[in-house]
PDB file of C-alpha atoms in Angstrom:
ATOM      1  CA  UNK K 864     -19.090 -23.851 -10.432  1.00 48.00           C
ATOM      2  CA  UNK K 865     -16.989 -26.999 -12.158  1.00 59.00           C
ATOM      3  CA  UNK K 866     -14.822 -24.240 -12.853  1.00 78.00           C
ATOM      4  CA  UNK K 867     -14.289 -22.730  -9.802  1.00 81.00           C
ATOM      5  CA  UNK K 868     -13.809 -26.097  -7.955  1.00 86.00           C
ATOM      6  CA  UNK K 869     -11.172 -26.927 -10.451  1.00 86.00           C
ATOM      7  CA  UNK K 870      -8.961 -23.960  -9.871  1.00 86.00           C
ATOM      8  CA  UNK K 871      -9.261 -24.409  -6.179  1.00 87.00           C
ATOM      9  CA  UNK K 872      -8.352 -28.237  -5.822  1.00 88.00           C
ATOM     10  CA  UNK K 873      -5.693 -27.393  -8.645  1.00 88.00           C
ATOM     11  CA  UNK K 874      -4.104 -24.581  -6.322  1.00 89.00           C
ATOM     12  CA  UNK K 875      -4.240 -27.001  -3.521  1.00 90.00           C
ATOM     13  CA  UNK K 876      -2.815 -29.860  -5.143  1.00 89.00           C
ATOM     14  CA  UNK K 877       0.117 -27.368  -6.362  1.00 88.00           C
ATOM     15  CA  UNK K 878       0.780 -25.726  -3.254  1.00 91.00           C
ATOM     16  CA  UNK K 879       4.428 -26.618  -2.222  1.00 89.00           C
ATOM     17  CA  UNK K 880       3.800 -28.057   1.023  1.00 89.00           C
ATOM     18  CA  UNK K 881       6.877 -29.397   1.542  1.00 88.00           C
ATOM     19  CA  UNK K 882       8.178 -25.745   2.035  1.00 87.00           C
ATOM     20  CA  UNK K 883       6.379 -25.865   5.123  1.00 86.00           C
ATOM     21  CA  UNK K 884       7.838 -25.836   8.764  1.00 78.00           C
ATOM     22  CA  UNK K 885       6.326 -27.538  10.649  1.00 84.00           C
ATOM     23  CA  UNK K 886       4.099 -30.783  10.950  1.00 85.00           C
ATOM     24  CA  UNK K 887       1.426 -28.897  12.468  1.00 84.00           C
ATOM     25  CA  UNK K 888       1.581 -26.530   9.757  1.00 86.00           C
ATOM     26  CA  UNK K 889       1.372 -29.638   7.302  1.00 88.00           C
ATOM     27  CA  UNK K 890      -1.509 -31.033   9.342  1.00 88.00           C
ATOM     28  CA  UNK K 891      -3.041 -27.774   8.779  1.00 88.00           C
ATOM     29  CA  UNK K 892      -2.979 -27.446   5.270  1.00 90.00           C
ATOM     30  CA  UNK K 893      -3.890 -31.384   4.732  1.00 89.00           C
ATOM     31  CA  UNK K 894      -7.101 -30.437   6.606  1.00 88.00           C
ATOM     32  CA  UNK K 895      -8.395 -27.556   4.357  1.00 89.00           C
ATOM     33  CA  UNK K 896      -6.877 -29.571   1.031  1.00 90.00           C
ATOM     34  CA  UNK K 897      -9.358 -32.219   2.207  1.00 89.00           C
ATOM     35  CA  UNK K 898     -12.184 -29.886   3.107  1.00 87.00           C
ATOM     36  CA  UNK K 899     -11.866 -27.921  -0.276  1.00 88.00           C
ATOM     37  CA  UNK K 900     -11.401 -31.389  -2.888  1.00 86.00           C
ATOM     38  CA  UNK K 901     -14.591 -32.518  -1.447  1.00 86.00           C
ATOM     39  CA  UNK K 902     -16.825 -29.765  -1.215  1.00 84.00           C
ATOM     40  CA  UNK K 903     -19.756 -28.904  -3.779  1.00 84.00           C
ATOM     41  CA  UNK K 904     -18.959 -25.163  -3.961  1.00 83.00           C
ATOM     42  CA  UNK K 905     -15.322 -24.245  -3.030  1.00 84.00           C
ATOM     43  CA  UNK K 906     -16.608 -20.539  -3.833  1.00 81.00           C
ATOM     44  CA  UNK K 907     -18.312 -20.794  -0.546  1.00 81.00           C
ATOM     45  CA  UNK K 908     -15.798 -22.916   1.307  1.00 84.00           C
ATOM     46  CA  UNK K 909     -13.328 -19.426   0.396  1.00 84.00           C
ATOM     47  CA  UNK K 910     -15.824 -16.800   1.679  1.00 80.00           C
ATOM     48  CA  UNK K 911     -15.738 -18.466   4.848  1.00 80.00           C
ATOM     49  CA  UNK K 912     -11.835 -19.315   4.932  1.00 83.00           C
ATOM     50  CA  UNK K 913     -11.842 -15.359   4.149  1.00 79.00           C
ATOM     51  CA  UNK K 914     -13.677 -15.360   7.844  1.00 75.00           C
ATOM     52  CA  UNK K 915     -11.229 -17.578  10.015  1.00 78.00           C
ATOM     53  CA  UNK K 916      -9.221 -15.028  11.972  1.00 75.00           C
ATOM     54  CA  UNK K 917      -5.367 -14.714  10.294  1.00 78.00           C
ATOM     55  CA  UNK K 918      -6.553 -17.140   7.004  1.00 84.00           C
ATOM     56  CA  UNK K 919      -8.085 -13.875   5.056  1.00 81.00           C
ATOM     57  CA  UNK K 920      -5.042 -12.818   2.922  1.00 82.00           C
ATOM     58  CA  UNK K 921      -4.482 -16.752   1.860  1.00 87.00           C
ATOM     59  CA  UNK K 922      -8.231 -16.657   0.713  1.00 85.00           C
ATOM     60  CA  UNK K 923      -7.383 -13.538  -0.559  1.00 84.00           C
ATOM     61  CA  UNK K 924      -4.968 -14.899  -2.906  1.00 85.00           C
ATOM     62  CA  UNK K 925      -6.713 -17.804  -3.776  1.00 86.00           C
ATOM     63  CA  UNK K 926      -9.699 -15.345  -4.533  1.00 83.00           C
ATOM     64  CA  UNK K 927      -7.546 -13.289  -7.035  1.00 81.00           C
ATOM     65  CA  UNK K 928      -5.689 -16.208  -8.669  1.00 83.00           C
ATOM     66  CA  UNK K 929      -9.531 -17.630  -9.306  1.00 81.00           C
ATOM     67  CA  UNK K 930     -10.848 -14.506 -10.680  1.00 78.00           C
ATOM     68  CA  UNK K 931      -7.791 -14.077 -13.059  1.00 79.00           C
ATOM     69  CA  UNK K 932      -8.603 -17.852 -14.123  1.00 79.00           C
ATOM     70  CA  UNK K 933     -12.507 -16.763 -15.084  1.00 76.00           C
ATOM     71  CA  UNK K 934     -11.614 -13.869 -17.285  1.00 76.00           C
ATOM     72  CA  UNK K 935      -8.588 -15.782 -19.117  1.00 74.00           C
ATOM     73  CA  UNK K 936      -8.914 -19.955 -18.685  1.00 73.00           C
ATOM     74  CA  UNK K 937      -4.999 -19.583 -20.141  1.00 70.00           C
ATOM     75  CA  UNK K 938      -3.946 -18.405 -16.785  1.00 66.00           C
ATOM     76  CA  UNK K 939      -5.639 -20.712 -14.615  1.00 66.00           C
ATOM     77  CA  UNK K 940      -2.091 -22.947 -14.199  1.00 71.00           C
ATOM     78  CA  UNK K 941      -0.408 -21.520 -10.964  1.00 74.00           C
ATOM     79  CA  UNK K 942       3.013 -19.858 -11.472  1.00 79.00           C
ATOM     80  CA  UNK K 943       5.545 -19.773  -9.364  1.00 81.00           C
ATOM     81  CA  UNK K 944       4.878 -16.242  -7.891  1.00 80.00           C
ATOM     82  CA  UNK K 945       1.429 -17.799  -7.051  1.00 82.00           C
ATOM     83  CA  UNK K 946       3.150 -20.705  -4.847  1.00 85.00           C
ATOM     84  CA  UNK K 947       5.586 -18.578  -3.148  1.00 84.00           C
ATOM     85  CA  UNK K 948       2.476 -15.911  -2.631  1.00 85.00           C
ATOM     86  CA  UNK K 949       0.286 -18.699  -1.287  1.00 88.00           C
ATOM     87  CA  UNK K 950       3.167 -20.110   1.285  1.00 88.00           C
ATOM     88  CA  UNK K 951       4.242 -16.680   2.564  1.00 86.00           C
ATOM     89  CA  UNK K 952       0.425 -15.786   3.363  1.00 87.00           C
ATOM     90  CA  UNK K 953      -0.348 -19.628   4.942  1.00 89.00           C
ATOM     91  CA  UNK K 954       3.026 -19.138   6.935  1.00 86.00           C
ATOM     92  CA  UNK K 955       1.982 -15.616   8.391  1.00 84.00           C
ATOM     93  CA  UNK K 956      -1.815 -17.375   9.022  1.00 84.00           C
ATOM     94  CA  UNK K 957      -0.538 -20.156  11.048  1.00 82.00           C
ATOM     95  CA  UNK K 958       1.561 -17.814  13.139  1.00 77.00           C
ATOM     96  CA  UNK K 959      -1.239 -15.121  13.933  1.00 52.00           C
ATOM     97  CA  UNK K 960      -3.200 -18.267  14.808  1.00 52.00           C
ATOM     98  CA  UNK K 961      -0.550 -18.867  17.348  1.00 44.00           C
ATOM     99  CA  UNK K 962       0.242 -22.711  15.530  1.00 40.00           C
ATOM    100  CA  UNK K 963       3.794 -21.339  15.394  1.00 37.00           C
ATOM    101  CA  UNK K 964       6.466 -22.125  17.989  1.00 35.00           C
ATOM    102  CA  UNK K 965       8.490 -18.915  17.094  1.00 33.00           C
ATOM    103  CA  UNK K 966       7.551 -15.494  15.586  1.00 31.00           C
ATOM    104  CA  UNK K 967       6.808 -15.499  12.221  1.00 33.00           C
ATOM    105  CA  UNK K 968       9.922 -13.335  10.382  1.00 31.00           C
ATOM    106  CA  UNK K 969      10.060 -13.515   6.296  1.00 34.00           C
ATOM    107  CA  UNK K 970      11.330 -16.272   4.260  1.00 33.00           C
ATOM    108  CA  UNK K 971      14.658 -16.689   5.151  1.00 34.00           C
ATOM    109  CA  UNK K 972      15.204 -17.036   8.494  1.00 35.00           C
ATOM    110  CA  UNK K 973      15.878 -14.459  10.804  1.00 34.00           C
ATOM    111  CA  UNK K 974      16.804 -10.311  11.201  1.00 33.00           C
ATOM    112  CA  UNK K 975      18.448  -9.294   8.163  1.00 33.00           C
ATOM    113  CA  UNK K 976      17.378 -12.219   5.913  1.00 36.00           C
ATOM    114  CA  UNK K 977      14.461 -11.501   3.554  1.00 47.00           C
ATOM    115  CA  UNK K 978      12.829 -13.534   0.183  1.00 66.00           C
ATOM    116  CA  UNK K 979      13.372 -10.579  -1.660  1.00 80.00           C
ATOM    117  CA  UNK K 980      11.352 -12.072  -4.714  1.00 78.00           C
ATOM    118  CA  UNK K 981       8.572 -13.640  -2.359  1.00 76.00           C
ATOM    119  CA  UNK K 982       8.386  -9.397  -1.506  1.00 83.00           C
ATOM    120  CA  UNK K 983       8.413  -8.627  -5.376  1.00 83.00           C
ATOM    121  CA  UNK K 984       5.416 -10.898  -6.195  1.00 79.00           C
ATOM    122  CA  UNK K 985       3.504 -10.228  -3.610  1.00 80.00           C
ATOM    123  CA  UNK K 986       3.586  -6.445  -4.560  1.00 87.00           C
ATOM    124  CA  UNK K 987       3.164  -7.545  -8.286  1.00 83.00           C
ATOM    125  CA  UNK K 988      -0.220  -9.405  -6.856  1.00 79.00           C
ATOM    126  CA  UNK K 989      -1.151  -6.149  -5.275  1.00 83.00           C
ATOM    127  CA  UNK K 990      -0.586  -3.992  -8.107  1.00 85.00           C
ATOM    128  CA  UNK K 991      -2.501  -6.030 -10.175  1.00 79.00           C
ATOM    129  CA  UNK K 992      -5.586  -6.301  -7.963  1.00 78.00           C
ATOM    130  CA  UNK K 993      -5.726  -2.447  -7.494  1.00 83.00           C
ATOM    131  CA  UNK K 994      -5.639  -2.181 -11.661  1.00 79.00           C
ATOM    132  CA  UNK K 995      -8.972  -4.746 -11.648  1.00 74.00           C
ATOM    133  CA  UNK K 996     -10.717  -3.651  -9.060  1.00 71.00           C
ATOM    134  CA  UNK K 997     -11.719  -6.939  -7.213  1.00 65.00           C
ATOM    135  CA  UNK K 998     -12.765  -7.878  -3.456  1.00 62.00           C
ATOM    136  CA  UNK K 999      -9.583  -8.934  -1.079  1.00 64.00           C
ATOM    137  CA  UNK K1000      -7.927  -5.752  -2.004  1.00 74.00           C
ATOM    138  CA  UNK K1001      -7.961  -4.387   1.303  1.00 78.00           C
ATOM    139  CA  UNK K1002      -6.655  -7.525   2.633  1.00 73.00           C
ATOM    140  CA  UNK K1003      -3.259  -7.691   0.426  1.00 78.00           C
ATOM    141  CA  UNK K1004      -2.909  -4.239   1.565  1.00 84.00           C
ATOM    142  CA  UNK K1005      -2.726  -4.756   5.147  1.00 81.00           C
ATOM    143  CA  UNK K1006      -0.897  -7.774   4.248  1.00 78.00           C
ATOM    144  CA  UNK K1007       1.821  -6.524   2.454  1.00 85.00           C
ATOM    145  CA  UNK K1008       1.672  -3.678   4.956  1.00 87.00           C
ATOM    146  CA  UNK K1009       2.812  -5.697   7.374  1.00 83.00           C
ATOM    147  CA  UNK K1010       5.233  -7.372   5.390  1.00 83.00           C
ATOM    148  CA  UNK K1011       7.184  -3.827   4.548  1.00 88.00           C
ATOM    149  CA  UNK K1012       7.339  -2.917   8.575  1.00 83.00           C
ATOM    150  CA  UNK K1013       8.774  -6.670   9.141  1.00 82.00           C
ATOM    151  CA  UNK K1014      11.371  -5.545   6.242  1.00 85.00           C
ATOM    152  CA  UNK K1015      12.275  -2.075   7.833  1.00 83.00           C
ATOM    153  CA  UNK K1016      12.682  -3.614  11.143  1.00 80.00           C
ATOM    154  CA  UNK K1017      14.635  -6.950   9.786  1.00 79.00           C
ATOM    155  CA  UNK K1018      16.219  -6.081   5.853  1.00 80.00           C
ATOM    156  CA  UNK K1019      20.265  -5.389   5.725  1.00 81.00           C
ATOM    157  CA  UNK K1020      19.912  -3.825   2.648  1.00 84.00           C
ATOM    158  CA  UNK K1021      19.983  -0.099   2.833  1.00 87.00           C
ATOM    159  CA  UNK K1022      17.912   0.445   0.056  1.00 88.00           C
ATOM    160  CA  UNK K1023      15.652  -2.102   0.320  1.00 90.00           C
ATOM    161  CA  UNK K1024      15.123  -0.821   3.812  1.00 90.00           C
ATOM    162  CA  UNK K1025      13.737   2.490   2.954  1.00 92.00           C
ATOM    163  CA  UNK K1026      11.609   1.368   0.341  1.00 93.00           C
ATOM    164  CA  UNK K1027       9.838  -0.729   2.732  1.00 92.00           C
ATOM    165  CA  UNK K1028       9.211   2.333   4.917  1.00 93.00           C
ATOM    166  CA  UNK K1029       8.613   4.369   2.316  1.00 94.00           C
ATOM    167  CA  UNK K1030       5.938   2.011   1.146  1.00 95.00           C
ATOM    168  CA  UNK K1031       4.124   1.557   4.298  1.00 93.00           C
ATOM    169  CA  UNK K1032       3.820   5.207   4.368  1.00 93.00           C
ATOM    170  CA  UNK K1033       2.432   5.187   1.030  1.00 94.00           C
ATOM    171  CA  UNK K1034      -0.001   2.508   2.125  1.00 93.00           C
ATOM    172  CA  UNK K1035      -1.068   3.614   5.117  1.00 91.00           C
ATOM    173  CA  UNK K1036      -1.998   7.177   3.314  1.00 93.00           C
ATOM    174  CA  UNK K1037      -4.463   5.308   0.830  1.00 91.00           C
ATOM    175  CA  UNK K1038      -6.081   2.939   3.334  1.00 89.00           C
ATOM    176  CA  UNK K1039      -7.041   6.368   5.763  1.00 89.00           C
ATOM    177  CA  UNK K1040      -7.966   8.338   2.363  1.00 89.00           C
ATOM    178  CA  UNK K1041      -9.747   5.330   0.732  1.00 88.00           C
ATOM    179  CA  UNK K1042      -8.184   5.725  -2.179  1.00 89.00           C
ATOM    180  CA  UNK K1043      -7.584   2.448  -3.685  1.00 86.00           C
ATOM    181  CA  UNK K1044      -9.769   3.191  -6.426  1.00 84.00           C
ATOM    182  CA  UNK K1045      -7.717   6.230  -7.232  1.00 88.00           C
ATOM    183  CA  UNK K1046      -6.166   5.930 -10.731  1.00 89.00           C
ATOM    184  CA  UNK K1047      -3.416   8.187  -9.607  1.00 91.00           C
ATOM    185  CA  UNK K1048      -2.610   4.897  -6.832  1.00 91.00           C
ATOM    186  CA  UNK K1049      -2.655   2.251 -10.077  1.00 90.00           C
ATOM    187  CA  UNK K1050      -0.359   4.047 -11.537  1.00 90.00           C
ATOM    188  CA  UNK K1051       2.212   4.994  -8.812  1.00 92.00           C
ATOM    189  CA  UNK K1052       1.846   1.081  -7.852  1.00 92.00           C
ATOM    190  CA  UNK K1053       2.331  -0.477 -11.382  1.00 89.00           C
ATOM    191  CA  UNK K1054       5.341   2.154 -11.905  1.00 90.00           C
ATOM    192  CA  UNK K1055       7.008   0.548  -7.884  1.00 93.00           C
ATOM    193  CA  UNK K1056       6.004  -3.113  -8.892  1.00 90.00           C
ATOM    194  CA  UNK K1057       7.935  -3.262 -12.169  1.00 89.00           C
ATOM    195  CA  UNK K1058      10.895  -1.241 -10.278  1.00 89.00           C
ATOM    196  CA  UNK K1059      11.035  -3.820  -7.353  1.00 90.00           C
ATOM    197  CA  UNK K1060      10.348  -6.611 -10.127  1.00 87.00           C
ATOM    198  CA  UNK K1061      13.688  -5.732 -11.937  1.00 88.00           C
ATOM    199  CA  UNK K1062      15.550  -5.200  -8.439  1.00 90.00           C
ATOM    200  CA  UNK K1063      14.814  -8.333  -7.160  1.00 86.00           C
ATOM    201  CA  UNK K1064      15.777 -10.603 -10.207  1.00 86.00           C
ATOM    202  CA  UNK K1065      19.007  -8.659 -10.604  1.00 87.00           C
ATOM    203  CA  UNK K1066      22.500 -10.007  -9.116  1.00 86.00           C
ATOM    204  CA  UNK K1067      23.279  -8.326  -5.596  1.00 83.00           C
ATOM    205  CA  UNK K1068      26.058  -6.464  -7.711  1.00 85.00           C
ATOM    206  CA  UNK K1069      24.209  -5.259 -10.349  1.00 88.00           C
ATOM    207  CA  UNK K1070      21.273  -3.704  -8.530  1.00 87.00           C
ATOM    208  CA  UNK K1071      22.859  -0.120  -7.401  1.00 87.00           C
ATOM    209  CA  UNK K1072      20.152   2.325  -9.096  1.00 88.00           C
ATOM    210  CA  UNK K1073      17.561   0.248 -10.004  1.00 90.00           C
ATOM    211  CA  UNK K1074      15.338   0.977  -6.765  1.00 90.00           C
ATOM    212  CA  UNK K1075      15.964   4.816  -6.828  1.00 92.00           C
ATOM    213  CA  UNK K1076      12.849   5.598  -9.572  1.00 91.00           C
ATOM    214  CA  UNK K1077      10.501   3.538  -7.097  1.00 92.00           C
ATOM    215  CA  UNK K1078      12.070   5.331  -4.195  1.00 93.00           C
ATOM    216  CA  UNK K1079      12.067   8.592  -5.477  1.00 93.00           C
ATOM    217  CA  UNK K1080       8.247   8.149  -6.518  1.00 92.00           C
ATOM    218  CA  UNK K1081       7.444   7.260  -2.815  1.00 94.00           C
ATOM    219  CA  UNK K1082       9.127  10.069  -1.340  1.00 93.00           C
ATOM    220  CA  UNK K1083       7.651  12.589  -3.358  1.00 90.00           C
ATOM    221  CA  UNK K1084       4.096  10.665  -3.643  1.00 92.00           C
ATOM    222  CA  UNK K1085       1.810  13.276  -1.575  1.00 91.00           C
ATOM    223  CA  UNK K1086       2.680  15.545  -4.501  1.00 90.00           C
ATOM    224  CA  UNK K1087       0.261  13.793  -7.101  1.00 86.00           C
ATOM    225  CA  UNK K1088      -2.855  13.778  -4.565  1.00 86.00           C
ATOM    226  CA  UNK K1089      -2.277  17.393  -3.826  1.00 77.00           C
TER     227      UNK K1089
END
């Protein structure tokens, strides 16, 4: 349990709230850093975060990051992707829970405008809890469901675009076939996460090619389940 407390207050007291828009957001996020470095058992203090309409995928991640901590202490220290991860899904919980004065679009600021790395990580997170196996699965989904129809309706980028809509079809076909346990999914997902990794890093000029493997894997993907 010592453990598990750690991690949490550690994720908390890492979280880059300054990144934050708001002062009610801020307000916010003081409240449940308060509630979580004083509590006995932050284990249950996340199952019932996981509960509060809007908050689930932010437990979610906190949920994964702590479970990746248990099986290797080495990895307990929060990364970078883990921030950004954490932000984007306590952003998109304050504005389902209406906090927000304006619709919640990605990082970035507006139609056309996307963190194209906040995107990469939070598939990376995906793909790596569909490869372990552990609960808030079904929440990233949905989660980064949501985040690829924001993309389709908001990205410039051509290709980056289609791979958004390509990947919510994708998504949407596991969730109705339940097949997140499918080791035909883990691999299509690992093969898009590393394709979108490289993308993303890479100079606006130097990225023509590098989505078409992931693209070409989603267009074809009914093909592997037939």
């Amino acid at each position: 349990m010592t453990q598990t407390n750690d991690v949490v207050r550690s994720l908390f007291a890492n979280f880059p709230i300054a990144e934050l828009g708001s002062e009610e957001q801020r307000q916010v996020f003081d409240r449940l850093r308060t509630r979580f470095t004083s509590t006995a058992d932050a284990a249950v203090e996340l199952r019932n975060l996981y509960k509060v309409k809007g908050f689930s995928d932010f437990a979610s991640v906190m949920i994964w990051i702590l479970d990746r901590a248990q099986k290797d202490p080495q990895l307990a220290a929060t990364s970078p992707e883990d921030e950004t991860l954490l932000l984007s899904t306590f952003r998109r919980a304050m504005g389902e829970q209406g906090f927000a004065s304006e619709p919640v679009l990605p990082v970035g600021g507006g139609p056309g405008s996307t963190d194209e790395k906040g995107f990469a990580s939070q598939l990376e997170s995906f793909s790596e809890v569909v490869q372990s196996g552990i609960e808030g699965r079904g929440a990233q989904l949905e989660s980064l469901f949501n985040e690829c129809e924001g993309i389709a309706n908001h990205s410039s980028d051509v290709d980056f675009k289609q791979f958004a809509s390509l990947l919510s079809n994708f998504l949407k076909y596991i969730a109705e076939s339940e097949l997140l346990d499918d080791v035909r999914v883990i691999n299509i997902v690992s093969n898009i996460s590393s394709s979108v990794s490289q993308w993303a890093i890479a100079p606006p000029d130097a990225r023509h090619g590098l989505m078409e493997e992931a693209l070409g894997m989603l267009r074809d993907f009914k093909t592997h389940f037939e």
